[in-house]
Tab-separated table of C-alpha atoms in Angstrom:
chain	number	residue	atom	x	y	z
A	14	MET	CA	-6.701	23.025	-27.263
A	15	MET	CA	-7.045	22.576	-23.514
A	16	ASN	CA	-7.861	19.048	-22.384
A	17	THR	CA	-11.071	19.225	-20.338
A	18	ASP	CA	-11.339	15.484	-19.779
A	19	SER	CA	-11.616	14.878	-16.018
A	20	SER	CA	-10.646	11.198	-16.188
A	21	PRO	CA	-7.356	10.214	-14.535
A	22	ALA	CA	-4.226	10.088	-16.626
A	23	PRO	CA	-3.158	6.593	-17.683
A	24	PHE	CA	-0.368	5.014	-15.700
A	25	ALA	CA	1.972	2.079	-15.963
A	26	ASN	CA	1.684	0.358	-12.612
A	27	ASN	CA	4.874	-1.651	-12.854
A	28	HIS	CA	5.881	-1.140	-9.213
A	29	GLN	CA	4.940	-3.978	-6.875
A	30	TYR	CA	3.658	-2.360	-3.698
A	31	THR	CA	4.634	-4.229	-0.532
A	32	GLY	CA	3.948	-1.744	2.268
A	33	ASP	CA	7.383	-2.458	3.729
A	34	VAL	CA	8.825	0.908	4.771
A	35	THR	CA	11.487	1.963	7.270
A	36	VAL	CA	12.214	5.212	9.066
A	37	GLY	CA	14.629	7.166	6.892
A	38	GLY	CA	13.810	5.043	3.857
A	39	PRO	CA	11.754	5.751	0.733
A	40	SER	CA	7.997	5.782	0.512
A	41	ASP	CA	6.117	2.879	-0.989
A	42	VAL	CA	3.530	3.762	-3.618
A	43	ARG	CA	0.318	2.089	-4.741
A	44	GLU	CA	-1.476	3.425	-7.836
A	45	LEU	CA	-5.243	2.960	-8.029
A	46	ARG	CA	-7.532	4.217	-10.774
A	47	THR	CA	-8.378	7.555	-9.149
A	48	LEU	CA	-6.143	7.543	-6.079
A	49	THR	CA	-2.450	7.188	-5.282
A	50	VAL	CA	-1.483	5.835	-1.846
A	51	ARG	CA	1.964	6.689	-0.486
A	52	LYS	CA	3.210	5.116	2.746
A	53	ALA	CA	6.150	6.351	4.819
A	54	ALA	CA	7.529	5.447	8.257
A	55	VAL	CA	8.420	8.263	10.660
A	56	GLY	CA	9.473	8.867	14.251
A	57	ASP	CA	10.905	6.921	17.155
A	58	MET	CA	7.844	4.645	17.310
A	59	ASP	CA	7.945	3.721	13.607
A	60	ASN	CA	4.591	5.307	12.834
A	61	ASN	CA	3.086	4.960	9.397
A	62	ALA	CA	1.919	8.089	7.602
A	63	TYR	CA	-0.190	7.805	4.473
A	64	LEU	CA	-0.575	10.405	1.748
A	65	LEU	CA	-3.615	9.994	-0.493
A	66	THR	CA	-3.496	11.905	-3.782
A	67	CYS	CA	-6.508	12.255	-6.067
A	68	ARG	CA	-5.339	11.421	-9.578
A	69	VAL	CA	-8.121	13.535	-11.101
A	70	SER	CA	-7.954	16.800	-9.130
A	71	GLY	CA	-4.580	16.694	-7.407
A	72	ALA	CA	-6.173	17.071	-3.961
A	73	GLN	CA	-4.128	15.534	-1.144
A	74	LEU	CA	-4.985	14.116	2.271
A	75	LEU	CA	-2.497	13.010	4.921
A	76	ILE	CA	-3.420	10.344	7.459
A	77	ASP	CA	-1.601	10.929	10.776
A	78	ALA	CA	0.978	13.717	10.918
A	79	ALA	CA	2.810	11.561	13.423
A	80	ALA	CA	6.376	12.910	13.550
A	81	ASP	CA	9.304	14.280	11.511
A	82	PHE	CA	7.907	17.414	9.864
A	83	PRO	CA	10.653	17.544	7.150
A	84	ARG	CA	9.972	13.949	6.080
A	85	LEU	CA	6.224	14.514	5.985
A	86	MET	CA	6.666	17.619	3.843
A	87	GLU	CA	8.885	15.551	1.547
A	88	LEU	CA	6.077	12.993	1.353
A	89	VAL	CA	3.566	15.716	0.483
A	90	ARG	CA	5.841	17.004	-2.273
A	91	GLU	CA	6.151	13.502	-3.694
A	92	GLY	CA	2.484	13.870	-4.570
A	93	SER	CA	2.479	17.594	-5.361
A	94	ALA	CA	5.486	19.629	-6.411
A	95	THR	CA	3.799	22.718	-4.950
A	96	GLY	CA	3.375	21.101	-1.530
A	97	ARG	CA	-0.410	21.150	-1.754
A	98	LEU	CA	-2.092	19.526	1.226
A	99	ASP	CA	-5.824	19.938	1.666
A	100	THR	CA	-6.615	17.771	4.682
A	101	ILE	CA	-4.923	16.041	7.602
A	102	VAL	CA	-6.881	13.247	9.287
A	103	THR	CA	-5.813	12.118	12.753
A	104	THR	CA	-6.935	8.557	13.461
A	105	HIS	CA	-6.708	9.044	17.232
A	106	ALA	CA	-5.313	11.393	19.854
A	107	HIS	CA	-2.247	9.484	21.100
A	108	HIS	CA	0.882	11.642	21.144
A	109	ASP	CA	2.830	9.532	18.661
A	110	HIS	CA	0.201	10.247	15.982
A	111	VAL	CA	0.140	14.045	16.294
A	112	GLY	CA	3.778	15.036	16.849
A	113	ALA	CA	4.108	16.947	13.560
A	114	LEU	CA	0.483	18.038	13.250
A	115	SER	CA	0.925	21.625	14.384
A	116	ALA	CA	3.911	22.205	12.108
A	117	MET	CA	2.145	20.627	9.122
A	118	VAL	CA	-0.912	22.824	9.597
A	119	ALA	CA	1.221	25.950	9.955
A	120	SER	CA	3.142	25.119	6.766
A	121	THR	CA	0.289	23.976	4.545
A	122	ASP	CA	-2.877	25.550	6.009
A	123	ALA	CA	-4.531	22.132	5.685
A	124	ARG	CA	-7.824	21.593	7.465
A	125	THR	CA	-7.750	19.036	10.263
A	126	VAL	CA	-10.184	16.180	10.832
A	127	ALA	CA	-10.533	13.830	13.808
A	128	GLY	CA	-13.081	11.725	15.651
A	129	ALA	CA	-15.396	13.856	17.766
A	130	ALA	CA	-14.565	12.080	21.031
A	131	ASP	CA	-10.786	12.426	20.534
A	132	ALA	CA	-10.647	15.997	19.227
A	133	PRO	CA	-10.473	17.631	22.692
A	134	ASP	CA	-7.291	15.667	23.443
A	135	ILE	CA	-5.477	16.705	20.255
A	136	PRO	CA	-3.259	19.738	20.956
A	137	THR	CA	-3.822	21.267	17.512
A	138	PRO	CA	-7.381	22.561	16.961
A	139	THR	CA	-9.599	20.280	14.874
A	140	THR	CA	-11.351	21.964	11.940
A	141	GLN	CA	-13.944	19.230	11.460
A	142	THR	CA	-14.991	16.483	13.855
A	143	VAL	CA	-16.429	13.285	12.385
A	144	SER	CA	-18.343	10.254	13.616
A	145	HIS	CA	-19.104	6.769	12.358
A	146	GLY	CA	-20.826	6.914	8.956
A	147	ASP	CA	-19.509	10.313	7.890
A	148	VAL	CA	-17.661	10.792	4.599
A	149	ILE	CA	-14.433	12.703	3.936
A	150	ARG	CA	-13.602	13.742	0.387
A	151	VAL	CA	-10.212	13.796	-1.260
A	152	GLY	CA	-10.825	15.129	-4.745
A	153	VAL	CA	-13.304	12.818	-6.476
A	154	ASN	CA	-12.799	10.057	-3.886
A	155	ASP	CA	-14.944	9.291	-0.854
A	156	LEU	CA	-13.450	7.984	2.386
A	157	GLU	CA	-15.961	6.375	4.731
A	158	VAL	CA	-15.392	7.148	8.405
A	159	VAL	CA	-15.568	4.103	10.676
A	160	GLY	CA	-15.754	4.600	14.430
A	161	LEU	CA	-13.699	1.969	16.292
A	162	ARG	CA	-14.163	2.679	19.988
A	163	GLY	CA	-11.741	1.163	22.482
A	164	HIS	CA	-8.124	2.010	21.708
A	165	THR	CA	-9.314	5.556	22.347
A	166	PRO	CA	-12.936	6.740	22.606
A	167	GLY	CA	-12.818	8.504	19.250
A	168	SER	CA	-10.508	6.298	17.161
A	169	ILE	CA	-11.500	6.204	13.504
A	170	ALA	CA	-10.605	4.218	10.413
A	171	LEU	CA	-11.107	5.288	6.798
A	172	ILE	CA	-12.414	3.016	4.042
A	173	PHE	CA	-11.788	3.748	0.365
A	174	ARG	CA	-13.936	1.581	-1.865
A	175	GLY	CA	-12.084	1.153	-5.118
A	176	GLU	CA	-13.692	0.143	-8.380
A	177	GLY	CA	-13.150	-3.226	-10.018
A	178	ALA	CA	-9.654	-4.581	-9.604
A	179	ASP	CA	-8.703	-1.729	-7.269
A	180	GLY	CA	-10.671	-3.354	-4.436
A	181	ASP	CA	-11.267	-1.835	-1.010
A	182	HIS	CA	-8.652	-0.215	1.222
A	183	VAL	CA	-8.938	0.578	4.939
A	184	PHE	CA	-6.642	2.780	7.020
A	185	THR	CA	-7.040	1.550	10.586
A	186	GLY	CA	-4.780	3.675	12.771
A	187	ASP	CA	-3.987	1.686	15.924
A	188	SER	CA	-7.309	-0.197	16.004
A	189	LEU	CA	-6.370	-3.157	13.778
A	190	PHE	CA	-2.971	-4.681	13.038
A	191	PRO	CA	-1.687	-7.954	11.645
A	192	GLY	CA	-2.385	-10.357	14.506
A	193	GLY	CA	-4.902	-8.417	16.528
A	194	VAL	CA	-6.694	-5.259	17.538
A	195	GLY	CA	-5.104	-2.253	19.202
A	196	ALA	CA	-4.025	-2.043	22.826
A	197	THR	CA	-6.707	-1.530	25.477
A	198	GLN	CA	-4.408	-1.731	28.523
A	199	GLY	CA	-6.104	-4.812	29.944
A	200	ASP	CA	-9.449	-3.023	30.259
A	201	ALA	CA	-12.080	-5.679	29.497
A	202	ALA	CA	-14.800	-3.162	28.622
A	203	ARG	CA	-12.550	-1.278	26.212
A	204	PHE	CA	-11.424	-4.519	24.585
A	205	GLU	CA	-15.030	-5.693	24.173
A	206	SER	CA	-15.944	-2.384	22.580
A	207	LEU	CA	-13.014	-2.460	20.167
A	208	ILE	CA	-13.261	-6.101	19.110
A	209	THR	CA	-17.011	-5.723	18.544
A	210	ASP	CA	-16.611	-2.595	16.444
A	211	VAL	CA	-13.808	-4.196	14.428
A	212	GLU	CA	-15.875	-7.339	13.826
A	213	GLN	CA	-19.061	-5.510	12.869
A	214	ARG	CA	-17.758	-2.396	11.149
A	215	LEU	CA	-14.733	-3.798	9.312
A	216	PHE	CA	-14.953	-7.588	8.986
A	217	GLY	CA	-18.725	-7.365	8.665
A	218	VAL	CA	-18.662	-5.018	5.674
A	219	LEU	CA	-15.380	-5.714	3.850
A	220	ASP	CA	-14.423	-8.610	1.581
A	221	ASP	CA	-11.375	-10.738	2.319
A	222	SER	CA	-9.442	-8.956	-0.430
A	223	ALA	CA	-9.649	-5.586	1.350
A	224	HIS	CA	-6.198	-4.171	2.054
A	225	VAL	CA	-5.462	-3.017	5.623
A	226	TYR	CA	-3.024	-0.162	6.291
A	227	PRO	CA	-2.250	0.084	10.048
A	228	GLY	CA	-0.713	2.891	12.083
A	229	HIS	CA	2.526	0.949	12.661
A	230	GLY	CA	4.288	-1.869	10.857
A	231	ALA	CA	3.312	-4.104	7.984
A	232	ASP	CA	0.087	-4.120	6.023
A	233	THR	CA	-2.325	-7.036	5.948
A	234	THR	CA	-5.698	-7.989	4.458
A	235	ILE	CA	-9.096	-8.640	5.947
A	236	GLY	CA	-8.925	-12.216	4.665
A	237	THR	CA	-5.602	-12.868	6.364
A	238	GLU	CA	-6.926	-11.751	9.747
A	239	ARG	CA	-10.530	-13.010	9.606
A	240	PRO	CA	-9.802	-16.631	10.706
A	241	HIS	CA	-8.262	-15.339	13.946
A	242	LEU	CA	-11.134	-13.228	15.272
A	243	GLU	CA	-12.355	-15.844	17.734
A	244	GLU	CA	-8.794	-16.452	18.921
A	245	TRP	CA	-8.432	-12.739	19.661
A	246	ARG	CA	-11.688	-12.734	21.624
A	247	GLU	CA	-10.618	-15.712	23.690
A	248	ARG	CA	-7.219	-14.264	24.612
A	249	GLY	CA	-8.741	-10.868	25.468
A	250	TRP	CA	-6.324	-8.663	23.534
């Protein structure tokens, strides 16, 4: 008899996710109840790419097709032997976050999503533009779109609100890192915009346990960074 139960398959989560990845090295994997997060490092600027796989439907979403098309396709196949990729979200329009976007779209026919204000600067056409408060689906999972204006006008983050012990997870692109917000090239107005959005739209709505996945480098948590917000404001970057 066919199993029609739509609940996720049980898993033994014995792997301790660290988020420490290197270009040319293996992905790191975090298993949540309905979602698997895979992190890989690609390209000359050590960009992070994240593959989100729905554990119920098999749908897949890639955050930032930054560079190294073969490695990104390998990442996609880690989640789906058939190479299924439904959606590619670009967190912002900077060149180091879109280097493999065109090739990924051509190979997978995935739809593309980006912030409305950044879409015109992305060389590959954007299927769907989004703004703060919108929702993107990956299978049965909702990803909340958070507008974080300043690093670029249309930079976005994505929040996945896990159930129970899974906690909340936020993919911040280049808008929030361990130790500070993203670069604003010394522009005081851009910095004010970014730090205010980060304070209100991330720190203002997420618990300290929320896991932060940035566009480069190591992961962090909201709780680790929260005590330093005033310090960041005072230094101006």
